Amino acid sequence: MSSDSPTSAFVAFVGAGPGDAGLLTLRGAELLGRADAVVLDQEAFEPLLKHCKEGVEVVHGDFVRRAKAGQLVVRLCEGDPMLFSSITEEVAACTAAEVDFEIVPGVPPATAVLTYAGIPPASDVPEFRIVDAAQEQDWASHAACPGTLVIYNGIEQAVAIGKALISHGKPDATPVAVSGAGTTTEQYTVATTLARLQPDLKHAGFTEPALMVVGEAVGLRDQLSWFETKPLFGWRVLVPRTKEQAAGLSEQLRSYGAVPEEVPTISVEPPRTPQQMDRAIKGLVTGRYEWVAFTSANAVKAVREKFEEYGLDARAFAGLKVAAVGDATSQALVEFGVKPDLLPTGEQSSEGLVAEWPPYDSMLDPINRVLLPRADISTDTLVAGLTELGWECDDVTAYRTVRAAPPPAPIREAIKGGGFDAVLFTSSSTVRNLVGIAGKPHNVTVIAVIGPQTAKTAEEFGLRVDVMADKPSASALAAALAEYGRKQRQAALEAGDIPRRPSQNRRGARRRTK
């Protein structure tokens, strides 16, 4: 059935791919977006539901009846529906019921897992052979395979398969790799030889799904490995921010191989009494101020929302000078249509802003007032500094930061028990609030902070600061953590050790020997 297929009353068998939700095909995503119901028989497929429209039904049973009733049903299948994932009986049921169907190929583990493990599936070899160990096999024939042999469903028999290949003439020094949880951040690969399969797999703890790869291509893994060598590969990183702020940071962490977990520690809410902000916006429009200084993206958002409430836009800033602290604040202003006139060139903080703020000059400045729309818990550093320079400040509460509810018990236990590899603190309030709602992070957890003030607060709570951003932005903080992870990994390799995540160093953590 082509892409101009009807919008309802048919079943699409969609290959979900090997595990990485990003490997879903465009056609698969398109059909999920139109689906009335999705047949989901594996939890691993749940991230793919983000492509679905609101109100889609997630079902586990009779999808033929639903299609017959006029629904468009997507049946998610592991890997590729036509490769070791037979859908023959289900397709036959559609045919018998006179229900139209479509089969959408998926990226098969046989190629994707190898690629993610740094093993070229078919490079300079005459043959690429895929076999299913769950079915009876002629290992004598496979031992003669002159290229790459990929074995599905063979983890429980891996040692016996290795012995069978050797007994049928495969050299015992032939490279072999076993990779589990392929293409996900849990992927783990052991590269060895047929002769050493037994000792090297003994403590590896592999379970299905896993692939076994035999052939000289395994030897190229040291050169081509790109996924499992990411600087934060498999690191579980706690991101204690507001939900709105966490998205971009989490995406950046994923690019480094991390598994971010967003735990809101603060909730941003309007001021209890809005009159102060109302007067400030009126004063801004009527020319009461010479400057407006923004110290957070939340302050920009609060002012923008007030503008929209009154039917104003960025043109109301005409004739005003605007100052901002930090990349995120500056970006929020630019998105609003306002280009900041003053950004600290050095330390991105209130102190850094004061250091570059011009003193009030009655000859140059017709007005000596500065509007500071800020959080209810802001410090007086900026007000004191500007007052000393001759300016009058209207320090206005633009928003309140309220401590969030405690996270679920498993998250709290992971924080205190060393289940997280790192935690990112983007402000002093995130330190105070996280400790307040969930307890102190375990001492194996890497503590990364956005700047000196946040570091000071963390140390006051008895936390060891391991990483500090070179400038106060969430992006710089994530990059600094990635660099820390890269150095830790490099040091382990140079010492001849297997790189380990911080959480694997706590007492009782499962150890992998290879």
Coordinates of C-alpha atoms in Angstrom, one line a residue:
M1 CA 0.0 0.0 0.0
S2 CA 1.5 3.4 -1.0
S3 CA 1.8 6.6 0.9
D4 CA -1.5 7.7 -0.5
S5 CA -3.2 5.0 1.5
P6 CA -6.6 5.6 3.1
T7 CA -6.6 7.4 6.4
S8 CA -8.5 4.6 8.2
A9 CA -9.6 1.0 8.1
F10 CA -6.3 -0.7 7.6
V11 CA -3.4 -2.2 9.6
A12 CA 0.2 -1.1 9.2
F13 CA 2.9 -3.5 10.4
V14 CA 5.7 -1.1 11.2
G15 CA 9.3 -2.1 12.0
A16 CA 10.2 -0.3 15.2
G17 CA 13.9 -0.8 14.6
P18 CA 16.6 -2.2 16.8
G19 CA 16.1 -0.1 20.0
D20 CA 17.1 3.5 19.3
A21 CA 13.9 5.4 18.9
G22 CA 15.7 7.7 16.4
L23 CA 16.0 4.9 13.9
L24 CA 12.3 4.7 13.1
T25 CA 11.7 5.3 9.4
L26 CA 9.9 8.4 8.2
R27 CA 7.0 6.2 6.9
G28 CA 6.7 4.6 10.3
A29 CA 6.5 8.0 12.0
E30 CA 4.0 9.2 9.5
L31 CA 1.7 6.2 10.1
L32 CA 2.0 6.5 13.9
G33 CA 1.0 10.2 13.5
R34 CA -2.2 9.2 11.8
A35 CA -3.0 6.0 13.9
D36 CA -6.2 5.6 15.9
A37 CA -4.7 2.7 17.8
V38 CA -1.2 1.3 18.3
V39 CA -0.5 -2.3 19.2
L40 CA 2.3 -2.2 21.7
D41 CA 3.6 -5.5 23.1
Q42 CA 7.0 -4.3 24.3
E43 CA 7.8 -1.5 26.8
A44 CA 10.8 -0.6 24.7
F45 CA 8.5 0.8 22.0
E46 CA 6.9 3.4 24.3
P47 CA 9.2 6.3 23.3
L48 CA 7.8 5.9 19.7
L49 CA 4.4 7.0 21.0
K50 CA 5.6 10.6 20.9
H51 CA 4.8 10.5 17.1
C52 CA 1.1 9.7 17.8
K53 CA -1.7 12.2 17.9
E54 CA -3.4 13.0 21.2
G55 CA -6.0 10.5 22.2
V56 CA -4.5 7.5 20.4
E57 CA -5.4 4.2 22.0
V58 CA -2.6 1.8 23.1
V59 CA -3.9 -1.7 22.7
H60 CA -2.5 -5.3 23.1
G61 CA -5.2 -7.4 21.5
D62 CA -7.6 -7.8 18.6
F63 CA -6.5 -5.2 16.1
V64 CA -8.2 -6.8 13.1
R65 CA -11.6 -6.1 14.7
R66 CA -10.6 -2.4 15.2
A67 CA -9.4 -2.0 11.6
K68 CA -12.7 -3.7 10.4
A69 CA -14.5 -1.0 12.4
G70 CA -12.8 1.7 10.5
Q71 CA -9.7 2.5 12.6
L72 CA -6.2 2.9 11.3
V73 CA -4.1 0.5 13.4
V74 CA -0.3 0.4 13.7
R75 CA 1.2 -2.8 14.8
L76 CA 4.8 -2.1 16.1
C77 CA 7.2 -5.0 15.3
E78 CA 10.7 -5.5 16.7
G79 CA 13.4 -4.7 14.2
D80 CA 12.2 -5.4 10.7
P81 CA 8.8 -7.2 10.5
M82 CA 10.0 -9.6 7.8
L83 CA 13.4 -10.6 9.4
F84 CA 13.2 -13.1 12.2
S85 CA 10.0 -11.4 13.4
S86 CA 7.4 -13.3 11.4
I87 CA 4.0 -11.6 11.1
T88 CA 2.7 -14.2 8.7
E89 CA -0.3 -15.3 10.9
E90 CA -1.3 -11.8 11.7
V91 CA -1.2 -10.8 8.0
A92 CA -3.2 -13.9 7.2
A93 CA -5.8 -12.8 9.7
C94 CA -6.1 -9.4 7.9
T95 CA -6.5 -11.1 4.6
A96 CA -9.2 -13.4 5.9
A97 CA -11.1 -10.5 7.3
E98 CA -10.6 -8.5 4.1
V99 CA -8.7 -5.8 5.9
D100 CA -6.1 -3.9 3.9
F101 CA -2.6 -3.9 5.3
E102 CA 0.9 -2.4 4.8
I103 CA 4.3 -3.7 5.9
V104 CA 6.8 -1.0 6.7
P105 CA 10.4 -2.3 6.8
G106 CA 12.5 -1.3 9.9
V107 CA 16.2 -1.0 10.5
P108 CA 17.3 -4.6 11.4
P109 CA 19.6 -5.2 14.4
A110 CA 21.8 -7.3 12.1
T111 CA 23.2 -4.1 10.6
A112 CA 22.4 -1.4 13.2
V113 CA 23.8 -3.1 16.3
L114 CA 27.0 -3.8 14.5
T115 CA 27.3 -0.3 13.2
Y116 CA 26.7 1.1 16.8
A117 CA 29.4 -1.3 18.0
G118 CA 31.9 0.0 15.5
I119 CA 31.8 -3.3 13.4
P120 CA 31.3 -2.8 9.7
P121 CA 28.6 -5.4 8.7
A122 CA 30.1 -6.1 5.3
S123 CA 33.4 -4.4 4.5
D124 CA 35.8 -6.0 2.1
V125 CA 34.2 -9.4 2.7
P126 CA 32.5 -11.7 0.1
E127 CA 29.6 -12.7 2.3
F128 CA 27.4 -11.3 5.1
R129 CA 25.4 -14.2 6.7
I130 CA 22.6 -13.9 9.3
V131 CA 21.4 -17.0 11.1
D132 CA 18.9 -17.6 13.9
A133 CA 20.3 -19.9 16.6
A134 CA 16.7 -20.6 17.8
Q135 CA 16.4 -22.8 14.7
E136 CA 18.5 -25.9 13.9
Q137 CA 21.7 -24.8 12.1
D138 CA 24.5 -26.4 10.1
W139 CA 27.5 -25.0 12.0
A140 CA 29.8 -26.8 9.6
S141 CA 28.5 -24.7 6.8
H142 CA 28.7 -21.5 8.9
A143 CA 32.3 -22.3 9.9
A144 CA 33.2 -22.1 6.2
C145 CA 31.6 -18.6 5.9
P146 CA 34.4 -16.4 4.4
G147 CA 32.9 -13.2 5.6
T148 CA 30.9 -11.9 8.6
L149 CA 28.5 -14.2 10.5
V150 CA 25.8 -12.6 12.6
I151 CA 23.9 -14.9 15.0
Y152 CA 20.5 -14.0 16.5
N153 CA 19.1 -15.6 19.7
G154 CA 22.4 -17.3 20.5
I155 CA 23.5 -15.8 23.8
E156 CA 22.6 -18.8 25.9
Q157 CA 24.4 -21.1 23.5
A158 CA 27.3 -18.7 22.7
V159 CA 30.1 -20.9 24.2
A160 CA 28.7 -24.0 22.5
I161 CA 28.4 -22.2 19.2
G162 CA 32.0 -21.1 19.5
K163 CA 33.1 -24.6 20.1
A164 CA 31.1 -25.9 17.2
L165 CA 32.6 -23.4 14.8
I166 CA 36.1 -24.3 16.0
S167 CA 35.4 -28.0 15.7
H168 CA 34.3 -27.5 12.1
G169 CA 37.5 -25.7 11.1
K170 CA 37.1 -22.1 12.1
P171 CA 40.4 -20.8 13.6
D172 CA 40.2 -20.4 17.3
A173 CA 41.8 -16.9 17.0
T174 CA 38.9 -15.7 14.9
P175 CA 37.6 -12.4 16.3
V176 CA 34.1 -12.5 17.8
A177 CA 31.9 -9.9 19.5
V178 CA 28.8 -10.2 21.6
S179 CA 26.6 -7.0 21.9
G180 CA 23.6 -6.7 24.1
A181 CA 20.8 -4.0 24.3
G182 CA 22.0 -2.8 20.9
T183 CA 21.7 0.9 19.8
T184 CA 20.5 1.9 23.2
T185 CA 22.5 3.7 26.0
E186 CA 22.6 0.3 27.7
Q187 CA 24.5 -1.2 24.8
Y188 CA 27.4 -3.3 26.0
T189 CA 29.9 -5.2 23.8
V190 CA 32.5 -7.8 24.6
A191 CA 35.1 -8.3 21.8
T192 CA 37.2 -11.5 22.1
T193 CA 38.1 -14.6 20.1
L194 CA 36.3 -17.9 19.6
A195 CA 38.9 -19.5 21.9
R196 CA 38.3 -17.1 24.8
L197 CA 34.5 -16.9 24.6
Q198 CA 33.9 -18.9 27.8
P199 CA 36.1 -16.9 30.2
D200 CA 35.3 -13.5 28.6
L201 CA 31.5 -14.0 28.7
K202 CA 31.5 -15.6 32.2
H203 CA 30.7 -12.5 34.1
A204 CA 29.3 -10.3 31.4
G205 CA 25.7 -10.8 32.3
F206 CA 24.2 -10.8 28.8
T207 CA 20.6 -11.4 28.2
E208 CA 18.5 -11.4 25.0
P209 CA 18.2 -9.4 22.8
A210 CA 21.9 -9.8 22.0
L211 CA 23.9 -10.4 18.8
M212 CA 26.9 -12.6 18.3
V213 CA 29.3 -11.5 15.4
V214 CA 32.0 -13.7 14.1
G215 CA 34.6 -12.6 11.6
E216 CA 37.6 -10.3 10.9
A217 CA 35.3 -7.2 10.8
V218 CA 35.2 -7.4 14.6
G219 CA 38.9 -6.4 14.6
L220 CA 38.0 -2.9 13.2
R221 CA 36.0 -2.0 16.3
D222 CA 39.0 -0.2 17.9
Q223 CA 39.1 2.2 14.9
L224 CA 35.3 2.6 14.2
S225 CA 33.7 2.5 17.6
W226 CA 31.7 5.8 18.0
F227 CA 28.7 5.1 20.1
E228 CA 29.9 3.3 23.2
T229 CA 32.9 5.7 23.3
K230 CA 30.8 8.8 23.8
P231 CA 32.1 10.8 26.8
L232 CA 29.0 10.2 29.0
F233 CA 27.9 6.9 27.4
G234 CA 25.3 5.3 29.7
W235 CA 25.6 7.9 32.4
R236 CA 22.4 8.5 34.3
V237 CA 22.3 12.3 34.8
L238 CA 20.0 14.1 37.1
V239 CA 18.7 17.4 35.7
P240 CA 17.1 19.3 38.5
R241 CA 15.4 22.2 36.7
T242 CA 12.0 23.5 35.8
K243 CA 10.3 21.4 33.0
E244 CA 10.5 24.3 30.5
Q245 CA 14.3 24.7 31.1
A246 CA 15.2 21.1 31.1
A247 CA 14.4 20.1 27.5
G248 CA 17.3 21.6 25.6
L249 CA 19.8 20.6 28.3
S250 CA 18.5 17.0 28.2
E251 CA 18.9 16.9 24.4
Q252 CA 22.5 18.0 24.7
L253 CA 23.2 15.4 27.3
R254 CA 21.8 12.7 25.1
S255 CA 24.2 13.8 22.3
Y256 CA 27.0 12.9 24.7
G257 CA 25.5 9.4 25.3
A258 CA 23.9 10.2 28.7
V259 CA 20.5 9.2 30.0
P260 CA 19.1 12.4 31.4
E261 CA 16.4 12.3 34.1
E262 CA 14.5 15.5 34.6
V263 CA 13.4 16.1 38.2
P264 CA 11.7 19.5 38.8
T265 CA 13.0 21.1 42.0
I266 CA 11.4 24.5 41.5
S267 CA 8.2 25.7 40.0
V268 CA 8.0 29.2 38.5
E269 CA 4.8 31.0 39.4
P270 CA 3.4 34.6 39.1
P271 CA 3.9 37.0 42.0
R272 CA 1.3 36.8 44.7
T273 CA 0.3 40.4 44.0
P274 CA 0.6 41.5 40.4
Q275 CA 0.2 45.3 41.0
Q276 CA 3.9 45.9 41.3
M277 CA 4.6 44.4 37.9
D278 CA 1.6 46.2 36.4
R279 CA 3.1 49.6 37.6
A280 CA 6.5 48.6 36.3
I281 CA 5.2 47.8 32.8
K282 CA 3.3 51.1 32.8
G283 CA 6.5 52.9 33.8
L284 CA 8.5 51.2 31.1
V285 CA 6.0 52.4 28.5
T286 CA 5.7 55.9 29.8
G287 CA 9.4 56.6 30.0
R288 CA 10.1 56.1 33.7
Y289 CA 13.3 54.1 33.1
E290 CA 16.6 54.6 31.3
W291 CA 17.6 50.9 31.7
V292 CA 16.0 47.5 32.1
A293 CA 18.2 44.7 33.4
F294 CA 17.3 41.0 33.0
T295 CA 19.2 38.4 35.1
S296 CA 17.3 35.3 33.9
A297 CA 15.2 34.0 31.0
N298 CA 12.3 33.6 33.4
A299 CA 12.3 37.4 34.0
V300 CA 12.2 37.9 30.2
K301 CA 9.3 35.4 30.0
A302 CA 7.4 37.2 32.8
V303 CA 7.8 40.6 31.2
R304 CA 6.8 39.2 27.8
E305 CA 3.7 37.7 29.2
K306 CA 2.7 41.0 30.8
F307 CA 3.3 42.7 27.4
E308 CA 1.0 40.2 25.7
E309 CA -1.6 40.8 28.4
Y310 CA -1.6 44.5 27.5
G311 CA -1.4 44.1 23.8
L312 CA 2.2 45.3 23.7
D313 CA 5.3 44.0 21.8
A314 CA 9.0 44.6 21.6
R315 CA 8.5 48.0 20.2
A316 CA 7.8 49.2 23.7
F317 CA 11.5 48.9 24.4
A318 CA 12.3 51.7 21.9
G319 CA 14.5 54.3 23.5
L320 CA 15.4 52.0 26.5
K321 CA 18.8 50.5 27.2
V322 CA 18.6 46.7 27.9
A323 CA 21.2 44.7 29.9
A324 CA 21.3 40.9 30.3
V325 CA 23.3 38.3 32.2
G326 CA 24.0 34.9 30.5
D327 CA 23.5 33.3 27.1
A328 CA 20.0 31.9 27.9
T329 CA 18.7 35.4 29.0
S330 CA 20.2 37.1 26.0
Q331 CA 18.7 34.4 23.7
A332 CA 15.2 34.9 25.3
L333 CA 15.5 38.6 24.6
V334 CA 16.5 38.1 21.0
E335 CA 13.6 35.7 20.5
F336 CA 11.4 38.5 22.0
G337 CA 12.8 40.9 19.4
V338 CA 15.1 42.8 21.7
K339 CA 18.8 43.1 21.3
P340 CA 20.7 43.6 24.6
D341 CA 22.8 46.8 24.8
L342 CA 25.0 45.5 27.6
L343 CA 26.3 41.9 28.2
P344 CA 29.1 41.2 30.6
T345 CA 32.3 40.2 28.7
G346 CA 33.7 38.6 31.8
E347 CA 31.9 36.7 34.6
Q348 CA 28.2 36.2 33.6
S349 CA 26.7 37.2 37.0
S350 CA 25.3 40.2 38.8
E351 CA 28.8 41.1 39.9
G352 CA 30.0 40.9 36.3
L353 CA 27.2 43.1 35.1
V354 CA 27.9 45.8 37.8
A355 CA 31.6 45.7 36.8
E356 CA 30.8 46.9 33.3
W357 CA 27.7 49.1 34.1
P358 CA 28.4 52.8 33.3
P359 CA 28.0 55.2 36.3
Y360 CA 25.1 57.6 36.2
D361 CA 25.9 60.9 34.4
S362 CA 23.3 63.6 34.6
M363 CA 24.7 65.2 31.4
L364 CA 24.3 62.0 29.4
D365 CA 21.4 60.2 31.1
P366 CA 18.1 62.1 31.2
I367 CA 16.7 59.5 33.6
N368 CA 18.5 57.8 36.5
R369 CA 16.1 54.8 37.1
V370 CA 16.7 51.1 36.3
L371 CA 14.0 48.5 36.2
L372 CA 15.1 45.1 37.6
P373 CA 12.3 42.5 37.0
R374 CA 13.6 39.5 39.0
A375 CA 12.8 36.4 41.1
D376 CA 11.4 36.8 44.7
I377 CA 14.6 35.2 46.1
S378 CA 17.1 37.4 44.2
T379 CA 20.2 38.7 46.1
D380 CA 20.9 42.4 46.6
T381 CA 24.2 42.4 44.8
L382 CA 22.9 44.1 41.7
V383 CA 20.8 46.7 43.5
A384 CA 23.7 47.6 45.8
G385 CA 26.2 47.9 42.9
L386 CA 24.0 50.1 40.8
T387 CA 23.0 52.3 43.7
E388 CA 26.7 52.9 44.3
L389 CA 27.1 53.9 40.7
G390 CA 24.4 56.6 41.2
W391 CA 21.4 54.8 39.8
E392 CA 17.9 54.4 41.4
C393 CA 16.6 50.8 41.2
D394 CA 13.0 49.6 41.0
D395 CA 13.6 46.0 42.2
V396 CA 10.3 44.3 41.1
T397 CA 9.2 40.7 41.8
A398 CA 8.4 39.4 38.3
Y399 CA 8.0 35.8 39.3
R400 CA 8.2 33.5 42.3
T401 CA 10.2 30.3 42.6
V402 CA 8.4 27.7 44.7
R403 CA 9.9 24.4 45.8
A404 CA 8.5 21.5 43.8
A405 CA 6.9 18.4 45.3
P406 CA 9.3 15.5 46.2
P407 CA 10.1 13.1 43.3
P408 CA 8.9 9.5 43.4
A409 CA 10.5 7.2 46.0
P410 CA 12.7 5.3 43.4
I411 CA 14.2 8.6 42.3
R412 CA 14.9 9.7 45.9
E413 CA 16.5 6.3 46.6
A414 CA 18.7 6.6 43.4
I415 CA 19.8 10.1 44.5
K416 CA 20.8 9.0 48.0
G417 CA 22.0 5.5 47.0
G418 CA 24.4 6.4 44.2
G419 CA 22.1 5.4 41.3
F420 CA 22.9 8.6 39.4
D421 CA 26.3 9.1 37.8
A422 CA 26.1 12.9 37.9
V423 CA 23.8 15.8 38.9
L424 CA 23.8 19.2 37.2
F425 CA 23.1 22.2 39.4
T426 CA 22.2 25.3 37.5
S427 CA 21.7 27.6 40.4
S428 CA 22.0 27.8 44.2
S429 CA 18.2 27.3 44.5
T430 CA 18.4 24.0 42.7
V431 CA 21.0 22.8 45.3
R432 CA 18.9 23.8 48.2
N433 CA 15.6 22.5 46.7
L434 CA 17.0 19.1 45.6
V435 CA 18.5 18.4 49.0
G436 CA 15.3 19.6 50.6
I437 CA 12.9 17.4 48.6
A438 CA 15.1 14.4 47.9
G439 CA 18.2 14.4 50.1
K440 CA 21.9 14.7 49.4
P441 CA 23.4 12.9 46.4
H442 CA 25.6 9.9 47.2
N443 CA 29.4 10.6 47.3
V444 CA 30.1 8.6 44.1
T445 CA 27.9 11.0 42.1
V446 CA 29.7 13.6 40.1
I447 CA 28.6 17.1 41.2
A448 CA 28.6 19.7 38.3
V449 CA 27.8 23.3 39.0
I450 CA 27.1 26.3 36.8
G451 CA 29.4 28.8 38.6
P452 CA 31.2 29.9 41.8
Q453 CA 28.1 30.9 43.8
T454 CA 26.4 27.6 43.1
A455 CA 29.6 25.8 44.0
K456 CA 29.7 27.7 47.3
T457 CA 26.1 26.6 48.1
A458 CA 26.9 23.0 47.2
E459 CA 29.9 23.0 49.5
E460 CA 27.8 24.5 52.3
F461 CA 25.6 21.4 52.0
G462 CA 28.6 19.1 52.2
L463 CA 28.8 18.3 48.5
R464 CA 32.1 17.8 46.7
V465 CA 32.2 19.9 43.5
D466 CA 33.8 18.0 40.6
V467 CA 32.9 20.1 37.6
M468 CA 32.3 23.8 37.0
A469 CA 31.2 25.4 33.8
D470 CA 33.7 27.9 32.2
K471 CA 30.7 30.3 31.8
P472 CA 27.3 30.3 33.5
S473 CA 25.1 28.6 30.9
A474 CA 23.4 25.3 31.0
S475 CA 25.0 24.4 27.6
A476 CA 28.5 25.1 29.0
L477 CA 27.7 23.1 32.1
A478 CA 26.8 20.0 30.0
A479 CA 29.9 20.5 27.8
A480 CA 32.1 20.7 31.0
L481 CA 30.6 17.4 32.3
A482 CA 31.2 15.7 28.9
E483 CA 34.8 16.8 29.0
Y484 CA 35.1 15.5 32.6
G485 CA 33.7 12.1 31.4
R486 CA 36.0 12.0 28.4
K487 CA 39.1 12.5 30.6
Q488 CA 37.9 9.9 33.1
R489 CA 37.4 7.4 30.2
Q490 CA 40.8 8.2 28.8
A491 CA 42.6 7.8 32.1
A492 CA 41.0 4.4 32.6
L493 CA 42.1 3.2 29.2
E494 CA 45.6 4.5 29.7
A495 CA 45.8 2.6 32.9
G496 CA 44.6 -0.6 31.1
D497 CA 41.2 -0.6 32.9
I498 CA 37.7 -0.9 31.6
P499 CA 36.0 2.6 31.7
R500 CA 33.4 2.6 34.4
R501 CA 30.5 4.9 35.2
P502 CA 30.6 6.6 38.6
S503 CA 27.6 4.7 39.8
Q504 CA 29.4 1.4 39.1
N505 CA 32.0 2.4 41.8
R506 CA 29.5 2.3 44.7
R507 CA 29.4 -0.7 46.9
G508 CA 27.2 -3.5 45.6
A509 CA 27.2 -2.2 42.0
R510 CA 27.3 -5.0 39.4
R511 CA 30.8 -5.3 38.0
R512 CA 31.6 -6.2 34.4
T513 CA 35.0 -7.7 33.9
K514 CA 35.2 -7.2 30.1

